[in-house]
Amino acid sequence: MASGFFVLLDDIAAIMDDVAVMSKVAAKKTAGILGDDLAVNAEKASGFASSRELPVLWAISKGSLLNKIIILPIAFLLSAFFPFAIIVVLVLGGLFLAYEGAEKIYEFIFPHSHEESEGITEETFTEEEILAMEKGKIKSAIITDFILSVEIVIIALGTVIGKSISQQIIVVSIIAVIATIGVYGIVALIVRMDEAGYKLIKFSKREKSISKFIGNILVKALPLVIKSLTVIGTIALLLVAGGIFVHYIPFFHHLATKINIPSIIKEFVLGLVLGLIVLGIVNLFKKLFRKG
């Protein structure tokens, strides 16, 4: 009886070790999407009145959690009864990621004017108008999060295809929790950087002091941090997309094995090339629909 109990404990420990290893692999695979998720949400959570930043971020975080509650059961059902669908969704998600990355690079090289987003901190707006605009930005952020959440869950699930359904549920759920708490926790710190800086400047009574110096750095660093995250996120998008194509499309897998250059370069170039192709097709359809 006692020996059976210890065998059970040993089995549980072995399963937890496997889960820890698989979770680490899944975290590495989804790191690119998490980076892009972080950049996108930092951008969407900024631009509000200081007193509204955290409430808005909390509302987006709750929406993100609800997104994952909806996505996870569907993903597990597909994995259990139609596992090939996971690979299909994974490749489609890779094309979307490649398109997003290529579009950002294209717009950087060939910039075009965008309509200015509605300001939410302007004093000319009434309280009802501000709340309505705030609600609209929250809804937009939650929709964007839903798309990114699908990608995160599917990529994480792709790393544990072939494992038991219980292991899949544990690993992917861990990644989903990290994606929600980790990303939005860091976003909260980022969007409050300037506020913390202003408080340090205000706290300082001397013209030249450490607190004022740090405060100025925090205030000036916020836009640079968001821009840096956008660049890193773009590179990560193309790397993740290229990695999906190399690992899940046999043609590109065989092609990659014949080219003797670092895999990171192969995956980036492949992601960029396919992304530009998708971007060209999307732009062509947009022009056709406009003419029609």
PDB file of C-alpha atoms in Angstrom:
ATOM      1  CA  MET A   1       0.000   0.000   0.000  1.00  0.00           C
ATOM      2  CA  ALA A   2       2.742   2.440   1.043  1.00  0.00           C
ATOM      3  CA  SER A   3       4.892   1.503  -1.962  1.00  0.00           C
ATOM      4  CA  GLY A   4       1.943   2.161  -4.289  1.00  0.00           C
ATOM      5  CA  PHE A   5       1.483   5.603  -2.746  1.00  0.00           C
ATOM      6  CA  PHE A   6       5.159   6.480  -3.312  1.00  0.00           C
ATOM      7  CA  VAL A   7       4.965   5.206  -6.906  1.00  0.00           C
ATOM      8  CA  LEU A   8       1.986   7.523  -7.433  1.00  0.00           C
ATOM      9  CA  LEU A   9       3.954  10.450  -6.004  1.00  0.00           C
ATOM     10  CA  ASP A  10       6.873   9.581  -8.281  1.00  0.00           C
ATOM     11  CA  ASP A  11       4.534   9.531 -11.323  1.00  0.00           C
ATOM     12  CA  ILE A  12       3.080  12.917 -10.351  1.00  0.00           C
ATOM     13  CA  ALA A  13       6.585  14.365  -9.937  1.00  0.00           C
ATOM     14  CA  ALA A  14       7.591  13.011 -13.367  1.00  0.00           C
ATOM     15  CA  ILE A  15       4.476  14.532 -14.961  1.00  0.00           C
ATOM     16  CA  MET A  16       5.191  17.905 -13.313  1.00  0.00           C
ATOM     17  CA  ASP A  17       8.792  17.768 -14.571  1.00  0.00           C
ATOM     18  CA  ASP A  18       7.508  17.117 -18.100  1.00  0.00           C
ATOM     19  CA  VAL A  19       5.006  19.972 -17.746  1.00  0.00           C
ATOM     20  CA  ALA A  20       7.763  22.331 -16.549  1.00  0.00           C
ATOM     21  CA  VAL A  21       9.982  21.449 -19.530  1.00  0.00           C
ATOM     22  CA  MET A  22       7.125  21.755 -22.027  1.00  0.00           C
ATOM     23  CA  SER A  23       5.989  25.051 -20.471  1.00  0.00           C
ATOM     24  CA  LYS A  24       9.516  26.431 -20.890  1.00  0.00           C
ATOM     25  CA  VAL A  25       9.549  25.394 -24.573  1.00  0.00           C
ATOM     26  CA  ALA A  26       6.062  26.847 -25.122  1.00  0.00           C
ATOM     27  CA  ALA A  27       7.094  30.103 -23.420  1.00  0.00           C
ATOM     28  CA  LYS A  28      10.083  30.425 -25.775  1.00  0.00           C
ATOM     29  CA  LYS A  29       7.904  29.765 -28.825  1.00  0.00           C
ATOM     30  CA  THR A  30       5.292  32.328 -27.770  1.00  0.00           C
ATOM     31  CA  ALA A  31       7.821  34.957 -26.603  1.00  0.00           C
ATOM     32  CA  GLY A  32       7.622  36.747 -29.944  1.00  0.00           C
ATOM     33  CA  ILE A  33       3.838  37.062 -29.778  1.00  0.00           C
ATOM     34  CA  LEU A  34       4.025  38.133 -26.134  1.00  0.00           C
ATOM     35  CA  GLY A  35       6.481  40.848 -27.161  1.00  0.00           C
ATOM     36  CA  ASP A  36       4.130  42.064 -29.871  1.00  0.00           C
ATOM     37  CA  ASP A  37       1.179  41.783 -27.461  1.00  0.00           C
ATOM     38  CA  LEU A  38       3.117  43.925 -24.992  1.00  0.00           C
ATOM     39  CA  ALA A  39       3.939  46.569 -27.612  1.00  0.00           C
ATOM     40  CA  VAL A  40       0.381  46.722 -28.969  1.00  0.00           C
ATOM     41  CA  ASN A  41      -1.257  46.952 -25.558  1.00  0.00           C
ATOM     42  CA  ALA A  42       1.243  49.513 -24.240  1.00  0.00           C
ATOM     43  CA  GLU A  43       0.337  51.679 -27.223  1.00  0.00           C
ATOM     44  CA  LYS A  44      -3.423  51.155 -26.824  1.00  0.00           C
ATOM     45  CA  ALA A  45      -3.380  51.737 -23.048  1.00  0.00           C
ATOM     46  CA  SER A  46      -1.568  55.068 -23.362  1.00  0.00           C
ATOM     47  CA  GLY A  47      -3.144  58.410 -24.286  1.00  0.00           C
ATOM     48  CA  PHE A  48      -5.742  58.463 -21.528  1.00  0.00           C
ATOM     49  CA  ALA A  49      -6.035  60.928 -18.674  1.00  0.00           C
ATOM     50  CA  SER A  50      -3.660  59.909 -15.890  1.00  0.00           C
ATOM     51  CA  SER A  51      -6.477  59.042 -13.490  1.00  0.00           C
ATOM     52  CA  ARG A  52      -8.084  56.735 -16.094  1.00  0.00           C
ATOM     53  CA  GLU A  53      -5.021  54.737 -17.249  1.00  0.00           C
ATOM     54  CA  LEU A  54      -5.218  51.990 -14.619  1.00  0.00           C
ATOM     55  CA  PRO A  55      -9.050  51.588 -14.722  1.00  0.00           C
ATOM     56  CA  VAL A  56      -8.876  51.314 -18.523  1.00  0.00           C
ATOM     57  CA  LEU A  57      -6.015  48.813 -18.323  1.00  0.00           C
ATOM     58  CA  TRP A  58      -7.992  46.777 -15.766  1.00  0.00           C
ATOM     59  CA  ALA A  59     -11.003  46.713 -18.121  1.00  0.00           C
ATOM     60  CA  ILE A  60      -8.792  45.525 -21.011  1.00  0.00           C
ATOM     61  CA  SER A  61      -7.177  42.888 -18.747  1.00  0.00           C
ATOM     62  CA  LYS A  62     -10.598  41.465 -17.803  1.00  0.00           C
ATOM     63  CA  GLY A  63     -11.512  41.360 -21.494  1.00  0.00           C
ATOM     64  CA  SER A  64      -8.243  39.548 -22.240  1.00  0.00           C
ATOM     65  CA  LEU A  65      -8.977  36.952 -19.551  1.00  0.00           C
ATOM     66  CA  LEU A  66     -12.474  36.409 -20.978  1.00  0.00           C
ATOM     67  CA  ASN A  67     -10.941  35.987 -24.453  1.00  0.00           C
ATOM     68  CA  LYS A  68      -8.733  33.171 -23.206  1.00  0.00           C
ATOM     69  CA  ILE A  69     -11.621  31.513 -21.337  1.00  0.00           C
ATOM     70  CA  ILE A  70     -13.466  31.389 -24.690  1.00  0.00           C
ATOM     71  CA  ILE A  71     -10.457  30.315 -26.785  1.00  0.00           C
ATOM     72  CA  LEU A  72      -8.939  27.600 -24.563  1.00  0.00           C
ATOM     73  CA  PRO A  73     -11.843  25.059 -24.567  1.00  0.00           C
ATOM     74  CA  ILE A  74     -12.248  25.376 -28.353  1.00  0.00           C
ATOM     75  CA  ALA A  75      -8.503  24.826 -28.857  1.00  0.00           C
ATOM     76  CA  PHE A  76      -8.485  21.753 -26.573  1.00  0.00           C
ATOM     77  CA  LEU A  77     -11.512  20.249 -28.354  1.00  0.00           C
ATOM     78  CA  LEU A  78      -9.799  20.700 -31.719  1.00  0.00           C
ATOM     79  CA  SER A  79      -6.621  19.157 -30.343  1.00  0.00           C
ATOM     80  CA  ALA A  80      -8.511  16.140 -28.971  1.00  0.00           C
ATOM     81  CA  PHE A  81     -10.794  15.422 -31.948  1.00  0.00           C
ATOM     82  CA  PHE A  82      -9.223  17.151 -34.954  1.00  0.00           C
ATOM     83  CA  PRO A  83      -5.497  17.733 -34.256  1.00  0.00           C
ATOM     84  CA  PHE A  84      -4.724  18.508 -37.906  1.00  0.00           C
ATOM     85  CA  ALA A  85      -6.853  21.649 -37.501  1.00  0.00           C
ATOM     86  CA  ILE A  86      -4.302  22.965 -34.992  1.00  0.00           C
ATOM     87  CA  ILE A  87      -1.557  22.828 -37.653  1.00  0.00           C
ATOM     88  CA  VAL A  88      -3.850  24.510 -40.198  1.00  0.00           C
ATOM     89  CA  VAL A  89      -4.733  27.299 -37.749  1.00  0.00           C
ATOM     90  CA  LEU A  90      -1.065  27.551 -36.792  1.00  0.00           C
ATOM     91  CA  VAL A  91      -0.002  28.094 -40.422  1.00  0.00           C
ATOM     92  CA  LEU A  92      -2.842  30.574 -41.014  1.00  0.00           C
ATOM     93  CA  GLY A  93      -1.792  32.388 -37.841  1.00  0.00           C
ATOM     94  CA  GLY A  94       1.775  32.407 -39.161  1.00  0.00           C
ATOM     95  CA  LEU A  95       0.598  34.053 -42.381  1.00  0.00           C
ATOM     96  CA  PHE A  96      -1.249  36.675 -40.354  1.00  0.00           C
ATOM     97  CA  LEU A  97       1.835  37.333 -38.223  1.00  0.00           C
ATOM     98  CA  ALA A  98       4.035  37.579 -41.328  1.00  0.00           C
ATOM     99  CA  TYR A  99       1.526  39.992 -42.887  1.00  0.00           C
ATOM    100  CA  GLU A 100       1.513  42.168 -39.746  1.00  0.00           C
ATOM    101  CA  GLY A 101       5.310  42.265 -39.599  1.00  0.00           C
ATOM    102  CA  ALA A 102       5.697  42.998 -43.309  1.00  0.00           C
ATOM    103  CA  GLU A 103       3.034  45.711 -43.152  1.00  0.00           C
ATOM    104  CA  LYS A 104       4.868  47.492 -40.325  1.00  0.00           C
ATOM    105  CA  ILE A 105       8.147  47.411 -42.267  1.00  0.00           C
ATOM    106  CA  TYR A 106       6.393  48.566 -45.462  1.00  0.00           C
ATOM    107  CA  GLU A 107       4.759  51.495 -43.645  1.00  0.00           C
ATOM    108  CA  PHE A 108       8.100  52.438 -42.103  1.00  0.00           C
ATOM    109  CA  ILE A 109       9.806  52.518 -45.524  1.00  0.00           C
ATOM    110  CA  PHE A 110       6.814  54.037 -47.361  1.00  0.00           C
ATOM    111  CA  PRO A 111       4.980  56.065 -44.720  1.00  0.00           C
ATOM    112  CA  HIS A 112       1.505  57.389 -45.480  1.00  0.00           C
ATOM    113  CA  SER A 113      -0.729  59.682 -43.503  1.00  0.00           C
ATOM    114  CA  HIS A 114      -3.140  58.258 -40.953  1.00  0.00           C
ATOM    115  CA  GLU A 115      -6.161  59.929 -39.514  1.00  0.00           C
ATOM    116  CA  GLU A 116      -5.405  61.307 -36.090  1.00  0.00           C
ATOM    117  CA  SER A 117      -7.011  59.253 -33.356  1.00  0.00           C
ATOM    118  CA  GLU A 118      -9.556  60.959 -31.211  1.00  0.00           C
ATOM    119  CA  GLY A 119      -8.011  62.529 -28.160  1.00  0.00           C
ATOM    120  CA  ILE A 120      -9.411  61.476 -24.833  1.00  0.00           C
ATOM    121  CA  THR A 121      -7.656  63.944 -22.604  1.00  0.00           C
ATOM    122  CA  GLU A 122      -9.013  67.109 -24.267  1.00  0.00           C
ATOM    123  CA  GLU A 123     -10.887  69.374 -21.888  1.00  0.00           C
ATOM    124  CA  THR A 124     -13.371  70.386 -24.627  1.00  0.00           C
ATOM    125  CA  PHE A 125     -15.110  67.006 -24.410  1.00  0.00           C
ATOM    126  CA  THR A 126     -17.937  66.367 -21.982  1.00  0.00           C
ATOM    127  CA  GLU A 127     -17.665  63.559 -19.428  1.00  0.00           C
ATOM    128  CA  GLU A 128     -20.156  61.447 -21.429  1.00  0.00           C
ATOM    129  CA  GLU A 129     -18.142  61.902 -24.636  1.00  0.00           C
ATOM    130  CA  ILE A 130     -14.894  60.992 -22.888  1.00  0.00           C
ATOM    131  CA  LEU A 131     -16.452  57.819 -21.429  1.00  0.00           C
ATOM    132  CA  ALA A 132     -17.881  56.880 -24.851  1.00  0.00           C
ATOM    133  CA  MET A 133     -14.477  57.293 -26.557  1.00  0.00           C
ATOM    134  CA  GLU A 134     -12.811  55.413 -23.724  1.00  0.00           C
ATOM    135  CA  LYS A 135     -15.271  52.546 -24.140  1.00  0.00           C
ATOM    136  CA  GLY A 136     -14.526  52.459 -27.874  1.00  0.00           C
ATOM    137  CA  LYS A 137     -10.755  52.239 -27.318  1.00  0.00           C
ATOM    138  CA  ILE A 138     -11.241  49.486 -24.724  1.00  0.00           C
ATOM    139  CA  LYS A 139     -13.396  47.496 -27.167  1.00  0.00           C
ATOM    140  CA  SER A 140     -10.787  47.924 -29.927  1.00  0.00           C
ATOM    141  CA  ALA A 141      -7.997  46.781 -27.570  1.00  0.00           C
ATOM    142  CA  ILE A 142      -9.971  43.680 -26.503  1.00  0.00           C
ATOM    143  CA  ILE A 143     -10.641  42.708 -30.149  1.00  0.00           C
ATOM    144  CA  THR A 144      -6.909  43.053 -30.935  1.00  0.00           C
ATOM    145  CA  ASP A 145      -6.127  41.005 -27.834  1.00  0.00           C
ATOM    146  CA  PHE A 146      -8.502  38.269 -29.022  1.00  0.00           C
ATOM    147  CA  ILE A 147      -6.544  37.851 -32.270  1.00  0.00           C
ATOM    148  CA  LEU A 148      -3.208  37.806 -30.432  1.00  0.00           C
ATOM    149  CA  SER A 149      -4.619  35.409 -27.802  1.00  0.00           C
ATOM    150  CA  VAL A 150      -5.661  32.928 -30.518  1.00  0.00           C
ATOM    151  CA  GLU A 151      -2.118  33.044 -31.883  1.00  0.00           C
ATOM    152  CA  ILE A 152      -0.550  32.594 -28.425  1.00  0.00           C
ATOM    153  CA  VAL A 153      -2.802  29.637 -27.524  1.00  0.00           C
ATOM    154  CA  ILE A 154      -2.377  27.885 -30.887  1.00  0.00           C
ATOM    155  CA  ILE A 155       1.410  28.320 -30.927  1.00  0.00           C
ATOM    156  CA  ALA A 156       1.647  27.067 -27.333  1.00  0.00           C
ATOM    157  CA  LEU A 157      -0.604  24.129 -28.243  1.00  0.00           C
ATOM    158  CA  GLY A 158       1.565  23.412 -31.285  1.00  0.00           C
ATOM    159  CA  THR A 159       4.530  22.737 -28.976  1.00  0.00           C
ATOM    160  CA  VAL A 160       2.632  19.961 -27.124  1.00  0.00           C
ATOM    161  CA  ILE A 161       0.852  18.239 -30.031  1.00  0.00           C
ATOM    162  CA  GLY A 162       1.117  14.484 -29.471  1.00  0.00           C
ATOM    163  CA  LYS A 163       1.206  14.795 -25.679  1.00  0.00           C
ATOM    164  CA  SER A 164      -1.681  13.723 -23.433  1.00  0.00           C
ATOM    165  CA  ILE A 165      -4.670  16.062 -23.305  1.00  0.00           C
ATOM    166  CA  SER A 166      -4.083  16.654 -19.574  1.00  0.00           C
ATOM    167  CA  GLN A 167      -0.535  17.848 -20.241  1.00  0.00           C
ATOM    168  CA  GLN A 168      -1.769  20.035 -23.088  1.00  0.00           C
ATOM    169  CA  ILE A 169      -4.378  21.661 -20.834  1.00  0.00           C
ATOM    170  CA  ILE A 170      -1.862  22.349 -18.039  1.00  0.00           C
ATOM    171  CA  VAL A 171       0.905  23.712 -20.301  1.00  0.00           C
ATOM    172  CA  VAL A 172      -1.313  25.917 -22.480  1.00  0.00           C
ATOM    173  CA  SER A 173      -3.264  27.208 -19.464  1.00  0.00           C
ATOM    174  CA  ILE A 174       0.026  28.211 -17.787  1.00  0.00           C
ATOM    175  CA  ILE A 175       1.057  30.126 -20.919  1.00  0.00           C
ATOM    176  CA  ALA A 176      -2.395  31.781 -21.084  1.00  0.00           C
ATOM    177  CA  VAL A 177      -2.105  32.953 -17.465  1.00  0.00           C
ATOM    178  CA  ILE A 178       1.431  34.265 -18.060  1.00  0.00           C
ATOM    179  CA  ALA A 179       0.224  36.015 -21.224  1.00  0.00           C
ATOM    180  CA  THR A 180      -2.514  37.823 -19.299  1.00  0.00           C
ATOM    181  CA  ILE A 181      -0.928  38.632 -15.934  1.00  0.00           C
ATOM    182  CA  GLY A 182       2.629  39.081 -17.237  1.00  0.00           C
ATOM    183  CA  VAL A 183       1.815  41.242 -20.254  1.00  0.00           C
ATOM    184  CA  TYR A 184      -0.710  43.517 -18.578  1.00  0.00           C
ATOM    185  CA  GLY A 185       1.394  43.802 -15.417  1.00  0.00           C
ATOM    186  CA  ILE A 186       4.338  45.061 -17.491  1.00  0.00           C
ATOM    187  CA  VAL A 187       2.034  47.326 -19.534  1.00  0.00           C
ATOM    188  CA  ALA A 188       0.781  48.885 -16.290  1.00  0.00           C
ATOM    189  CA  LEU A 189       4.373  49.666 -15.277  1.00  0.00           C
ATOM    190  CA  ILE A 190       5.164  51.103 -18.715  1.00  0.00           C
ATOM    191  CA  VAL A 191       2.153  53.420 -19.011  1.00  0.00           C
ATOM    192  CA  ARG A 192       2.746  54.745 -15.488  1.00  0.00           C
ATOM    193  CA  MET A 193       6.431  55.507 -16.129  1.00  0.00           C
ATOM    194  CA  ASP A 194       5.791  59.144 -16.974  1.00  0.00           C
ATOM    195  CA  GLU A 195       3.472  59.617 -13.986  1.00  0.00           C
ATOM    196  CA  ALA A 196       6.128  58.193 -11.657  1.00  0.00           C
ATOM    197  CA  GLY A 197       8.644  60.524 -13.311  1.00  0.00           C
ATOM    198  CA  TYR A 198       6.446  63.602 -12.769  1.00  0.00           C
ATOM    199  CA  LYS A 199       6.010  62.679  -9.114  1.00  0.00           C
ATOM    200  CA  LEU A 200       9.766  62.340  -8.634  1.00  0.00           C
ATOM    201  CA  ILE A 201      10.310  65.744 -10.291  1.00  0.00           C
ATOM    202  CA  LYS A 202       7.627  67.313  -8.099  1.00  0.00           C
ATOM    203  CA  PHE A 203       9.056  65.632  -5.001  1.00  0.00           C
ATOM    204  CA  SER A 204      12.488  67.167  -5.622  1.00  0.00           C
ATOM    205  CA  LYS A 205      13.035  70.544  -3.949  1.00  0.00           C
ATOM    206  CA  ARG A 206      16.453  71.193  -5.467  1.00  0.00           C
ATOM    207  CA  GLU A 207      17.132  72.072  -9.093  1.00  0.00           C
ATOM    208  CA  LYS A 208      19.790  69.350  -9.418  1.00  0.00           C
ATOM    209  CA  SER A 209      18.945  66.182  -7.531  1.00  0.00           C
ATOM    210  CA  ILE A 210      18.922  62.420  -8.140  1.00  0.00           C
ATOM    211  CA  SER A 211      15.130  62.183  -7.917  1.00  0.00           C
ATOM    212  CA  LYS A 212      14.665  64.948 -10.498  1.00  0.00           C
ATOM    213  CA  PHE A 213      17.272  63.350 -12.775  1.00  0.00           C
ATOM    214  CA  ILE A 214      15.549  59.939 -12.595  1.00  0.00           C
ATOM    215  CA  GLY A 215      12.140  61.582 -13.020  1.00  0.00           C
ATOM    216  CA  ASN A 216      13.215  63.305 -16.240  1.00  0.00           C
ATOM    217  CA  ILE A 217      14.617  60.017 -17.572  1.00  0.00           C
ATOM    218  CA  LEU A 218      11.317  58.206 -16.877  1.00  0.00           C
ATOM    219  CA  VAL A 219       9.244  60.927 -18.562  1.00  0.00           C
ATOM    220  CA  LYS A 220      11.466  61.007 -21.672  1.00  0.00           C
ATOM    221  CA  ALA A 221      11.878  57.215 -21.793  1.00  0.00           C
ATOM    222  CA  LEU A 222       8.168  56.308 -22.167  1.00  0.00           C
ATOM    223  CA  PRO A 223       7.781  57.090 -25.920  1.00  0.00           C
ATOM    224  CA  LEU A 224      11.198  55.526 -26.612  1.00  0.00           C
ATOM    225  CA  VAL A 225      10.239  52.346 -24.744  1.00  0.00           C
ATOM    226  CA  ILE A 226       6.996  52.012 -26.714  1.00  0.00           C
ATOM    227  CA  LYS A 227       8.824  52.596 -30.026  1.00  0.00           C
ATOM    228  CA  SER A 228      11.518  50.069 -29.061  1.00  0.00           C
ATOM    229  CA  LEU A 229       8.876  47.485 -28.177  1.00  0.00           C
ATOM    230  CA  THR A 230       7.243  48.071 -31.564  1.00  0.00           C
ATOM    231  CA  VAL A 231      10.546  47.391 -33.385  1.00  0.00           C
ATOM    232  CA  ILE A 232      11.313  44.319 -31.273  1.00  0.00           C
ATOM    233  CA  GLY A 233       7.732  43.106 -31.707  1.00  0.00           C
ATOM    234  CA  THR A 234       7.949  43.449 -35.508  1.00  0.00           C
ATOM    235  CA  ILE A 235      11.163  41.415 -35.676  1.00  0.00           C
ATOM    236  CA  ALA A 236       9.649  38.835 -33.331  1.00  0.00           C
ATOM    237  CA  LEU A 237       6.514  38.550 -35.487  1.00  0.00           C
ATOM    238  CA  LEU A 238       8.555  37.639 -38.572  1.00  0.00           C
ATOM    239  CA  LEU A 239      10.784  35.220 -36.641  1.00  0.00           C
ATOM    240  CA  VAL A 240       7.796  33.404 -35.124  1.00  0.00           C
ATOM    241  CA  ALA A 241       6.021  33.273 -38.503  1.00  0.00           C
ATOM    242  CA  GLY A 242       9.147  31.982 -40.258  1.00  0.00           C
ATOM    243  CA  GLY A 243       9.628  29.366 -37.533  1.00  0.00           C
ATOM    244  CA  ILE A 244       6.053  28.124 -38.051  1.00  0.00           C
ATOM    245  CA  PHE A 245       6.566  27.803 -41.816  1.00  0.00           C
ATOM    246  CA  VAL A 246       9.885  25.968 -41.424  1.00  0.00           C
ATOM    247  CA  HIS A 247       8.563  23.504 -38.835  1.00  0.00           C
ATOM    248  CA  TYR A 248       5.063  22.814 -40.158  1.00  0.00           C
ATOM    249  CA  ILE A 249       5.303  23.135 -43.973  1.00  0.00           C
ATOM    250  CA  PRO A 250       7.432  20.267 -45.408  1.00  0.00           C
ATOM    251  CA  PHE A 251       8.525  22.233 -48.507  1.00  0.00           C
ATOM    252  CA  PHE A 252      10.047  25.047 -46.446  1.00  0.00           C
ATOM    253  CA  HIS A 253      11.487  22.567 -43.943  1.00  0.00           C
ATOM    254  CA  HIS A 254      13.412  20.746 -46.702  1.00  0.00           C
ATOM    255  CA  LEU A 255      14.433  24.049 -48.284  1.00  0.00           C
ATOM    256  CA  ALA A 256      15.756  25.367 -44.960  1.00  0.00           C
ATOM    257  CA  THR A 257      17.886  22.246 -44.384  1.00  0.00           C
ATOM    258  CA  LYS A 258      19.661  22.821 -47.732  1.00  0.00           C
ATOM    259  CA  ILE A 259      20.617  26.436 -46.967  1.00  0.00           C
ATOM    260  CA  ASN A 260      23.682  26.669 -44.736  1.00  0.00           C
ATOM    261  CA  ILE A 261      23.015  29.896 -42.807  1.00  0.00           C
ATOM    262  CA  PRO A 262      21.861  30.463 -39.191  1.00  0.00           C
ATOM    263  CA  SER A 263      18.246  29.374 -38.644  1.00  0.00           C
ATOM    264  CA  ILE A 264      17.297  32.762 -37.188  1.00  0.00           C
ATOM    265  CA  ILE A 265      18.173  34.451 -40.513  1.00  0.00           C
ATOM    266  CA  LYS A 266      16.340  31.785 -42.541  1.00  0.00           C
ATOM    267  CA  GLU A 267      13.204  32.147 -40.426  1.00  0.00           C
ATOM    268  CA  PHE A 268      13.283  35.958 -40.541  1.00  0.00           C
ATOM    269  CA  VAL A 269      13.754  36.085 -44.335  1.00  0.00           C
ATOM    270  CA  LEU A 270      11.063  33.464 -44.942  1.00  0.00           C
ATOM    271  CA  GLY A 271       8.641  35.290 -42.661  1.00  0.00           C
ATOM    272  CA  LEU A 272       9.355  38.592 -44.404  1.00  0.00           C
ATOM    273  CA  VAL A 273       9.066  37.188 -47.951  1.00  0.00           C
ATOM    274  CA  LEU A 274       5.751  35.418 -47.316  1.00  0.00           C
ATOM    275  CA  GLY A 275       4.530  38.426 -45.351  1.00  0.00           C
ATOM    276  CA  LEU A 276       5.235  40.731 -48.300  1.00  0.00           C
ATOM    277  CA  ILE A 277       3.416  38.319 -50.631  1.00  0.00           C
ATOM    278  CA  VAL A 278       0.332  38.314 -48.358  1.00  0.00           C
ATOM    279  CA  LEU A 279       0.583  42.106 -48.001  1.00  0.00           C
ATOM    280  CA  GLY A 280       0.651  42.464 -51.811  1.00  0.00           C
ATOM    281  CA  ILE A 281      -2.430  40.228 -52.181  1.00  0.00           C
ATOM    282  CA  VAL A 282      -4.329  42.124 -49.456  1.00  0.00           C
ATOM    283  CA  ASN A 283      -3.475  45.516 -50.989  1.00  0.00           C
ATOM    284  CA  LEU A 284      -4.541  44.256 -54.424  1.00  0.00           C
ATOM    285  CA  PHE A 285      -7.924  43.153 -53.068  1.00  0.00           C
ATOM    286  CA  LYS A 286      -8.337  46.513 -51.300  1.00  0.00           C
ATOM    287  CA  LYS A 287      -7.763  48.359 -54.594  1.00  0.00           C
ATOM    288  CA  LEU A 288     -10.196  46.074 -56.461  1.00  0.00           C
ATOM    289  CA  PHE A 289     -12.910  46.598 -53.848  1.00  0.00           C
ATOM    290  CA  ARG A 290     -12.397  50.370 -53.930  1.00  0.00           C
ATOM    291  CA  LYS A 291     -12.809  50.406 -57.723  1.00  0.00           C
ATOM    292  CA  GLY A 292     -15.881  48.178 -57.432  1.00  0.00           C
TER     293      GLY A 292
END
